[in-house]
């Protein structure tokens, strides 16, 4: 199945917004390239069927918050299609541990004992990575292979929504990706930036950023409810 068919089959609400991106040369080549990598014996994460999980769980018309990641986790059993998230039963990665620490400090929400963020996604939190696949043990290995055309278009589609949304941009990579969207910072959405929550940078300003409470305050102010973090 090609990337184009995959998007249209599992996330119809995204189909129209992503159609131009899916028509690009890079996107058309993506499906064939992934099949070739797998045929060569390379292990690709997440597995087929989970790669567009963020778009499946969070339809375009339901998006209230966007959190951008860079790559899926590249260890066995970790990636399941949502940025920063892992399935229940998998050890919580360090960056997510720090996200939970800030959430506890900011909102008093205690870590749930697992790293599955599907409950965020189902409330309208788009947990989108820049590239939606990765080779086992090779961080960044699927960058610039065609996913960016699709994920950039998804970010632009949210930015074009008339309803105010919140963009949480953690780290330079997320900030640069979002700022490729014309006028996003000057629009009616709330754009919050902070260092990445990884252990290497969390103490440089991620801790104390209060993004979760700020996001909810903005959503409530605009009549869009709040996220049950």
PDB file of C-alpha atoms in Angstrom:
ATOM      1  CA  UNK A   1       0.000   0.000   0.000  1.00  0.00           C
ATOM      2  CA  UNK A   2       1.351   3.439  -0.890  1.00  0.00           C
ATOM      3  CA  UNK A   3       1.554   6.300   1.558  1.00  0.00           C
ATOM      4  CA  UNK A   4      -1.230   8.040  -0.381  1.00  0.00           C
ATOM      5  CA  UNK A   5      -3.599   5.082  -0.099  1.00  0.00           C
ATOM      6  CA  UNK A   6      -2.741   4.631   3.556  1.00  0.00           C
ATOM      7  CA  UNK A   7      -3.701   8.202   4.481  1.00  0.00           C
ATOM      8  CA  UNK A   8      -6.920   8.090   2.509  1.00  0.00           C
ATOM      9  CA  UNK A   9      -7.988   4.743   3.936  1.00  0.00           C
ATOM     10  CA  UNK A  10      -7.467   5.327   7.668  1.00  0.00           C
ATOM     11  CA  UNK A  11      -7.904   9.088   8.031  1.00  0.00           C
ATOM     12  CA  UNK A  12     -10.483  10.434   5.561  1.00  0.00           C
ATOM     13  CA  UNK A  13     -10.785  13.767   7.350  1.00  0.00           C
ATOM     14  CA  UNK A  14      -7.150  14.475   6.435  1.00  0.00           C
ATOM     15  CA  UNK A  15      -7.408  13.406   2.790  1.00  0.00           C
ATOM     16  CA  UNK A  16      -8.370  16.724   1.214  1.00  0.00           C
ATOM     17  CA  UNK A  17      -5.856  18.739   3.254  1.00  0.00           C
ATOM     18  CA  UNK A  18      -3.018  16.360   2.420  1.00  0.00           C
ATOM     19  CA  UNK A  19      -3.880  15.747  -1.238  1.00  0.00           C
ATOM     20  CA  UNK A  20      -1.380  18.252  -2.698  1.00  0.00           C
ATOM     21  CA  UNK A  21       1.452  16.885  -0.543  1.00  0.00           C
ATOM     22  CA  UNK A  22       0.570  13.323  -1.442  1.00  0.00           C
ATOM     23  CA  UNK A  23       0.898  14.230  -5.112  1.00  0.00           C
ATOM     24  CA  UNK A  24       4.535  15.291  -4.733  1.00  0.00           C
ATOM     25  CA  UNK A  25       7.311  13.185  -6.189  1.00  0.00           C
ATOM     26  CA  UNK A  26       8.780  12.556  -2.738  1.00  0.00           C
ATOM     27  CA  UNK A  27       5.512  11.246  -1.322  1.00  0.00           C
ATOM     28  CA  UNK A  28       4.836   9.047  -4.346  1.00  0.00           C
ATOM     29  CA  UNK A  29       8.254   7.432  -3.981  1.00  0.00           C
ATOM     30  CA  UNK A  30       7.960   6.907  -0.251  1.00  0.00           C
ATOM     31  CA  UNK A  31       5.848   3.763  -0.272  1.00  0.00           C
ATOM     32  CA  UNK A  32       8.085   2.011  -2.768  1.00  0.00           C
ATOM     33  CA  UNK A  33      11.215   3.016  -0.894  1.00  0.00           C
ATOM     34  CA  UNK A  34       9.842   1.636   2.386  1.00  0.00           C
ATOM     35  CA  UNK A  35       8.928  -1.653   0.719  1.00  0.00           C
ATOM     36  CA  UNK A  36      12.449  -1.861  -0.688  1.00  0.00           C
ATOM     37  CA  UNK A  37      14.007  -1.276   2.709  1.00  0.00           C
ATOM     38  CA  UNK A  38      11.886  -3.995   4.273  1.00  0.00           C
ATOM     39  CA  UNK A  39      12.594  -6.380   1.393  1.00  0.00           C
ATOM     40  CA  UNK A  40      16.299  -5.836   2.065  1.00  0.00           C
ATOM     41  CA  UNK A  41      15.787  -7.184   5.586  1.00  0.00           C
ATOM     42  CA  UNK A  42      15.822  -3.884   7.465  1.00  0.00           C
ATOM     43  CA  UNK A  43      13.561  -3.550  10.485  1.00  0.00           C
ATOM     44  CA  UNK A  44      11.355  -0.480  10.208  1.00  0.00           C
ATOM     45  CA  UNK A  45       9.489   1.074  13.141  1.00  0.00           C
ATOM     46  CA  UNK A  46       6.661   1.487  13.818  1.00  0.00           C
ATOM     47  CA  UNK A  47       5.231  -1.517  11.985  1.00  0.00           C
ATOM     48  CA  UNK A  48       2.920  -1.110   9.005  1.00  0.00           C
ATOM     49  CA  UNK A  49      -0.568  -0.269  10.196  1.00  0.00           C
ATOM     50  CA  UNK A  50       0.663   2.015  12.995  1.00  0.00           C
ATOM     51  CA  UNK A  51       2.656   4.553  10.996  1.00  0.00           C
ATOM     52  CA  UNK A  52      -0.187   7.026  10.583  1.00  0.00           C
ATOM     53  CA  UNK A  53      -1.721   6.436  14.001  1.00  0.00           C
ATOM     54  CA  UNK A  54      -1.497  10.123  14.938  1.00  0.00           C
ATOM     55  CA  UNK A  55      -3.716  11.067  11.992  1.00  0.00           C
ATOM     56  CA  UNK A  56      -6.098   8.209  12.730  1.00  0.00           C
ATOM     57  CA  UNK A  57      -6.648   9.007  16.407  1.00  0.00           C
ATOM     58  CA  UNK A  58      -6.780  12.786  15.954  1.00  0.00           C
ATOM     59  CA  UNK A  59      -8.890  13.844  12.951  1.00  0.00           C
ATOM     60  CA  UNK A  60      -8.133  17.282  11.530  1.00  0.00           C
ATOM     61  CA  UNK A  61     -11.407  18.766  12.707  1.00  0.00           C
ATOM     62  CA  UNK A  62     -10.718  17.534  16.257  1.00  0.00           C
ATOM     63  CA  UNK A  63      -7.199  18.979  16.669  1.00  0.00           C
ATOM     64  CA  UNK A  64      -6.824  21.370  19.579  1.00  0.00           C
ATOM     65  CA  UNK A  65      -3.116  20.968  20.443  1.00  0.00           C
ATOM     66  CA  UNK A  66      -0.110  20.014  18.301  1.00  0.00           C
ATOM     67  CA  UNK A  67       3.047  18.478  19.794  1.00  0.00           C
ATOM     68  CA  UNK A  68       5.817  17.889  17.270  1.00  0.00           C
ATOM     69  CA  UNK A  69       8.486  15.209  17.533  1.00  0.00           C
ATOM     70  CA  UNK A  70      11.377  14.367  15.228  1.00  0.00           C
ATOM     71  CA  UNK A  71      11.542  10.569  14.721  1.00  0.00           C
ATOM     72  CA  UNK A  72       9.759   7.506  16.040  1.00  0.00           C
ATOM     73  CA  UNK A  73      11.647   5.623  18.726  1.00  0.00           C
ATOM     74  CA  UNK A  74      14.076   3.233  17.048  1.00  0.00           C
ATOM     75  CA  UNK A  75      14.080   0.385  19.580  1.00  0.00           C
ATOM     76  CA  UNK A  76      12.013  -2.790  19.261  1.00  0.00           C
ATOM     77  CA  UNK A  77       8.462  -2.437  20.586  1.00  0.00           C
ATOM     78  CA  UNK A  78       8.680   1.291  21.346  1.00  0.00           C
ATOM     79  CA  UNK A  79       7.176   3.206  18.419  1.00  0.00           C
ATOM     80  CA  UNK A  80       3.448   2.961  17.793  1.00  0.00           C
ATOM     81  CA  UNK A  81       2.716   6.014  15.691  1.00  0.00           C
ATOM     82  CA  UNK A  82       2.480   8.814  18.260  1.00  0.00           C
ATOM     83  CA  UNK A  83       5.294  11.245  19.047  1.00  0.00           C
ATOM     84  CA  UNK A  84       6.857  10.720  22.499  1.00  0.00           C
ATOM     85  CA  UNK A  85       4.475   7.808  23.234  1.00  0.00           C
ATOM     86  CA  UNK A  86       5.152   4.093  23.762  1.00  0.00           C
ATOM     87  CA  UNK A  87       2.732   1.181  24.242  1.00  0.00           C
ATOM     88  CA  UNK A  88       1.783   0.119  27.746  1.00  0.00           C
ATOM     89  CA  UNK A  89       4.271  -2.383  29.149  1.00  0.00           C
ATOM     90  CA  UNK A  90       7.226  -0.660  27.461  1.00  0.00           C
ATOM     91  CA  UNK A  91       9.657   1.253  29.668  1.00  0.00           C
ATOM     92  CA  UNK A  92       8.882   4.983  29.638  1.00  0.00           C
ATOM     93  CA  UNK A  93      11.634   6.772  27.649  1.00  0.00           C
ATOM     94  CA  UNK A  94      13.674   9.523  29.342  1.00  0.00           C
ATOM     95  CA  UNK A  95      12.094  12.400  27.397  1.00  0.00           C
ATOM     96  CA  UNK A  96       8.610  11.265  28.356  1.00  0.00           C
ATOM     97  CA  UNK A  97       9.720  10.840  31.968  1.00  0.00           C
ATOM     98  CA  UNK A  98      10.647  14.525  31.891  1.00  0.00           C
ATOM     99  CA  UNK A  99       7.362  15.455  30.215  1.00  0.00           C
ATOM    100  CA  UNK A 100       5.554  13.720  33.062  1.00  0.00           C
ATOM    101  CA  UNK A 101       7.733  15.530  35.620  1.00  0.00           C
ATOM    102  CA  UNK A 102       6.834  18.912  34.155  1.00  0.00           C
ATOM    103  CA  UNK A 103       3.173  17.939  33.950  1.00  0.00           C
ATOM    104  CA  UNK A 104       3.214  17.034  37.656  1.00  0.00           C
ATOM    105  CA  UNK A 105       4.941  20.299  38.542  1.00  0.00           C
ATOM    106  CA  UNK A 106       2.670  22.384  36.327  1.00  0.00           C
ATOM    107  CA  UNK A 107      -0.732  20.774  36.830  1.00  0.00           C
ATOM    108  CA  UNK A 108      -0.337  18.314  39.688  1.00  0.00           C
ATOM    109  CA  UNK A 109      -0.959  15.375  37.342  1.00  0.00           C
ATOM    110  CA  UNK A 110       0.935  12.305  38.464  1.00  0.00           C
ATOM    111  CA  UNK A 111       2.599   9.972  35.947  1.00  0.00           C
ATOM    112  CA  UNK A 112       0.249   7.114  34.991  1.00  0.00           C
ATOM    113  CA  UNK A 113       2.844   4.342  35.251  1.00  0.00           C
ATOM    114  CA  UNK A 114       3.005   3.812  31.490  1.00  0.00           C
ATOM    115  CA  UNK A 115       3.981   5.821  28.423  1.00  0.00           C
ATOM    116  CA  UNK A 116       0.902   5.407  26.224  1.00  0.00           C
ATOM    117  CA  UNK A 117      -0.404   8.863  25.221  1.00  0.00           C
ATOM    118  CA  UNK A 118      -3.396   7.677  23.229  1.00  0.00           C
ATOM    119  CA  UNK A 119      -5.699   9.354  25.770  1.00  0.00           C
ATOM    120  CA  UNK A 120      -4.159  12.690  24.752  1.00  0.00           C
ATOM    121  CA  UNK A 121      -4.540  11.932  21.051  1.00  0.00           C
ATOM    122  CA  UNK A 122      -8.223  11.041  21.439  1.00  0.00           C
ATOM    123  CA  UNK A 123      -8.831  14.449  23.039  1.00  0.00           C
ATOM    124  CA  UNK A 124      -7.422  16.372  20.092  1.00  0.00           C
ATOM    125  CA  UNK A 125      -3.684  16.408  20.846  1.00  0.00           C
ATOM    126  CA  UNK A 126      -1.905  15.720  17.543  1.00  0.00           C
ATOM    127  CA  UNK A 127       1.299  13.853  18.457  1.00  0.00           C
ATOM    128  CA  UNK A 128       3.090  14.147  15.135  1.00  0.00           C
ATOM    129  CA  UNK A 129       6.653  13.219  14.273  1.00  0.00           C
ATOM    130  CA  UNK A 130       8.502  14.839  11.387  1.00  0.00           C
ATOM    131  CA  UNK A 131       9.342  11.455   9.825  1.00  0.00           C
ATOM    132  CA  UNK A 132       6.855   8.692  10.559  1.00  0.00           C
ATOM    133  CA  UNK A 133       9.229   5.736  10.230  1.00  0.00           C
ATOM    134  CA  UNK A 134      12.793   4.907  11.226  1.00  0.00           C
ATOM    135  CA  UNK A 135      15.224   2.027  10.794  1.00  0.00           C
ATOM    136  CA  UNK A 136      15.984  -0.003  13.908  1.00  0.00           C
ATOM    137  CA  UNK A 137      18.823   1.584  15.852  1.00  0.00           C
ATOM    138  CA  UNK A 138      19.310   4.380  13.316  1.00  0.00           C
ATOM    139  CA  UNK A 139      17.916   7.687  14.549  1.00  0.00           C
ATOM    140  CA  UNK A 140      17.133  10.079  11.707  1.00  0.00           C
ATOM    141  CA  UNK A 141      17.502   7.380   9.074  1.00  0.00           C
ATOM    142  CA  UNK A 142      14.191   8.188   7.341  1.00  0.00           C
ATOM    143  CA  UNK A 143      14.525  11.953   7.303  1.00  0.00           C
ATOM    144  CA  UNK A 144      14.250  13.536   3.842  1.00  0.00           C
ATOM    145  CA  UNK A 145      12.668  10.427   2.322  1.00  0.00           C
ATOM    146  CA  UNK A 146       9.230  11.916   1.691  1.00  0.00           C
ATOM    147  CA  UNK A 147       7.481  12.018   5.041  1.00  0.00           C
ATOM    148  CA  UNK A 148       8.188  15.729   5.451  1.00  0.00           C
ATOM    149  CA  UNK A 149       5.916  16.632   2.536  1.00  0.00           C
ATOM    150  CA  UNK A 150       3.063  14.914   4.367  1.00  0.00           C
ATOM    151  CA  UNK A 151       3.774  16.067   7.907  1.00  0.00           C
ATOM    152  CA  UNK A 152       4.492  19.668   6.870  1.00  0.00           C
ATOM    153  CA  UNK A 153       1.118  19.686   5.117  1.00  0.00           C
ATOM    154  CA  UNK A 154      -0.558  18.343   8.244  1.00  0.00           C
ATOM    155  CA  UNK A 155       0.921  21.163  10.353  1.00  0.00           C
ATOM    156  CA  UNK A 156      -0.144  23.713   7.739  1.00  0.00           C
ATOM    157  CA  UNK A 157      -3.671  22.279   7.705  1.00  0.00           C
ATOM    158  CA  UNK A 158      -3.967  22.767  11.458  1.00  0.00           C
ATOM    159  CA  UNK A 159      -2.558  26.288  11.180  1.00  0.00           C
ATOM    160  CA  UNK A 160      -5.250  27.063   8.586  1.00  0.00           C
ATOM    161  CA  UNK A 161      -8.072  25.998  10.910  1.00  0.00           C
ATOM    162  CA  UNK A 162     -10.384  28.845  11.944  1.00  0.00           C
ATOM    163  CA  UNK A 163     -10.567  27.478  15.490  1.00  0.00           C
ATOM    164  CA  UNK A 164      -7.682  28.589  17.729  1.00  0.00           C
ATOM    165  CA  UNK A 165      -5.211  25.794  18.497  1.00  0.00           C
ATOM    166  CA  UNK A 166      -2.064  25.459  20.597  1.00  0.00           C
ATOM    167  CA  UNK A 167       1.326  24.490  19.178  1.00  0.00           C
ATOM    168  CA  UNK A 168       3.825  23.140  21.722  1.00  0.00           C
ATOM    169  CA  UNK A 169       7.273  23.310  20.129  1.00  0.00           C
ATOM    170  CA  UNK A 170       9.950  21.568  22.163  1.00  0.00           C
ATOM    171  CA  UNK A 171      13.460  21.902  20.784  1.00  0.00           C
ATOM    172  CA  UNK A 172      14.925  23.536  17.693  1.00  0.00           C
ATOM    173  CA  UNK A 173      13.745  20.861  15.302  1.00  0.00           C
ATOM    174  CA  UNK A 174      10.067  21.301  16.209  1.00  0.00           C
ATOM    175  CA  UNK A 175      10.391  25.072  16.176  1.00  0.00           C
ATOM    176  CA  UNK A 176      11.972  25.115  12.714  1.00  0.00           C
ATOM    177  CA  UNK A 177       9.362  22.745  11.313  1.00  0.00           C
ATOM    178  CA  UNK A 178       6.437  24.804  12.598  1.00  0.00           C
ATOM    179  CA  UNK A 179       7.958  28.094  11.534  1.00  0.00           C
ATOM    180  CA  UNK A 180       8.039  26.884   7.934  1.00  0.00           C
ATOM    181  CA  UNK A 181       4.276  27.455   8.019  1.00  0.00           C
ATOM    182  CA  UNK A 182       3.695  31.031   6.774  1.00  0.00           C
ATOM    183  CA  UNK A 183       2.164  33.339   9.351  1.00  0.00           C
ATOM    184  CA  UNK A 184       1.791  30.753  12.107  1.00  0.00           C
ATOM    185  CA  UNK A 185       3.497  32.861  14.764  1.00  0.00           C
ATOM    186  CA  UNK A 186       1.425  35.910  13.812  1.00  0.00           C
ATOM    187  CA  UNK A 187      -1.902  34.089  13.619  1.00  0.00           C
ATOM    188  CA  UNK A 188      -4.698  33.428  16.070  1.00  0.00           C
ATOM    189  CA  UNK A 189      -3.103  30.264  17.467  1.00  0.00           C
ATOM    190  CA  UNK A 190      -0.982  30.047  20.606  1.00  0.00           C
ATOM    191  CA  UNK A 191       2.615  29.035  19.840  1.00  0.00           C
ATOM    192  CA  UNK A 192       4.723  28.049  22.864  1.00  0.00           C
ATOM    193  CA  UNK A 193       8.401  27.127  22.623  1.00  0.00           C
ATOM    194  CA  UNK A 194      10.802  25.461  25.057  1.00  0.00           C
ATOM    195  CA  UNK A 195      13.954  23.328  24.978  1.00  0.00           C
ATOM    196  CA  UNK A 196      13.488  19.649  24.185  1.00  0.00           C
ATOM    197  CA  UNK A 197      12.481  17.472  27.176  1.00  0.00           C
ATOM    198  CA  UNK A 198      15.451  15.146  26.668  1.00  0.00           C
ATOM    199  CA  UNK A 199      17.793  14.748  29.661  1.00  0.00           C
ATOM    200  CA  UNK A 200      20.387  16.759  27.723  1.00  0.00           C
ATOM    201  CA  UNK A 201      18.265  19.916  27.593  1.00  0.00           C
ATOM    202  CA  UNK A 202      15.251  19.663  29.919  1.00  0.00           C
ATOM    203  CA  UNK A 203      17.002  21.634  32.665  1.00  0.00           C
ATOM    204  CA  UNK A 204      17.668  24.488  30.203  1.00  0.00           C
ATOM    205  CA  UNK A 205      14.059  25.660  30.253  1.00  0.00           C
ATOM    206  CA  UNK A 206      11.701  22.786  29.592  1.00  0.00           C
ATOM    207  CA  UNK A 207      11.234  22.298  33.306  1.00  0.00           C
ATOM    208  CA  UNK A 208       9.196  25.263  34.430  1.00  0.00           C
ATOM    209  CA  UNK A 209       7.753  26.102  31.001  1.00  0.00           C
ATOM    210  CA  UNK A 210       4.175  25.479  32.237  1.00  0.00           C
ATOM    211  CA  UNK A 211       3.022  24.636  28.724  1.00  0.00           C
ATOM    212  CA  UNK A 212       0.247  22.301  29.864  1.00  0.00           C
ATOM    213  CA  UNK A 213      -1.543  24.836  32.040  1.00  0.00           C
ATOM    214  CA  UNK A 214      -0.969  27.603  29.488  1.00  0.00           C
ATOM    215  CA  UNK A 215      -2.465  25.437  26.741  1.00  0.00           C
ATOM    216  CA  UNK A 216      -5.558  24.697  28.799  1.00  0.00           C
ATOM    217  CA  UNK A 217      -6.006  28.326  29.811  1.00  0.00           C
ATOM    218  CA  UNK A 218      -5.875  29.380  26.142  1.00  0.00           C
ATOM    219  CA  UNK A 219      -8.302  26.673  25.014  1.00  0.00           C
ATOM    220  CA  UNK A 220     -10.757  27.508  27.792  1.00  0.00           C
ATOM    221  CA  UNK A 221     -10.551  31.201  26.994  1.00  0.00           C
ATOM    222  CA  UNK A 222     -11.546  30.462  23.398  1.00  0.00           C
ATOM    223  CA  UNK A 223     -14.378  28.104  24.257  1.00  0.00           C
ATOM    224  CA  UNK A 224     -12.541  24.948  23.203  1.00  0.00           C
ATOM    225  CA  UNK A 225     -12.628  23.126  26.520  1.00  0.00           C
ATOM    226  CA  UNK A 226      -9.471  21.765  28.149  1.00  0.00           C
ATOM    227  CA  UNK A 227      -7.254  18.704  27.808  1.00  0.00           C
ATOM    228  CA  UNK A 228      -7.387  16.112  30.585  1.00  0.00           C
ATOM    229  CA  UNK A 229      -3.636  15.596  30.734  1.00  0.00           C
TER     230      UNK A 229
END
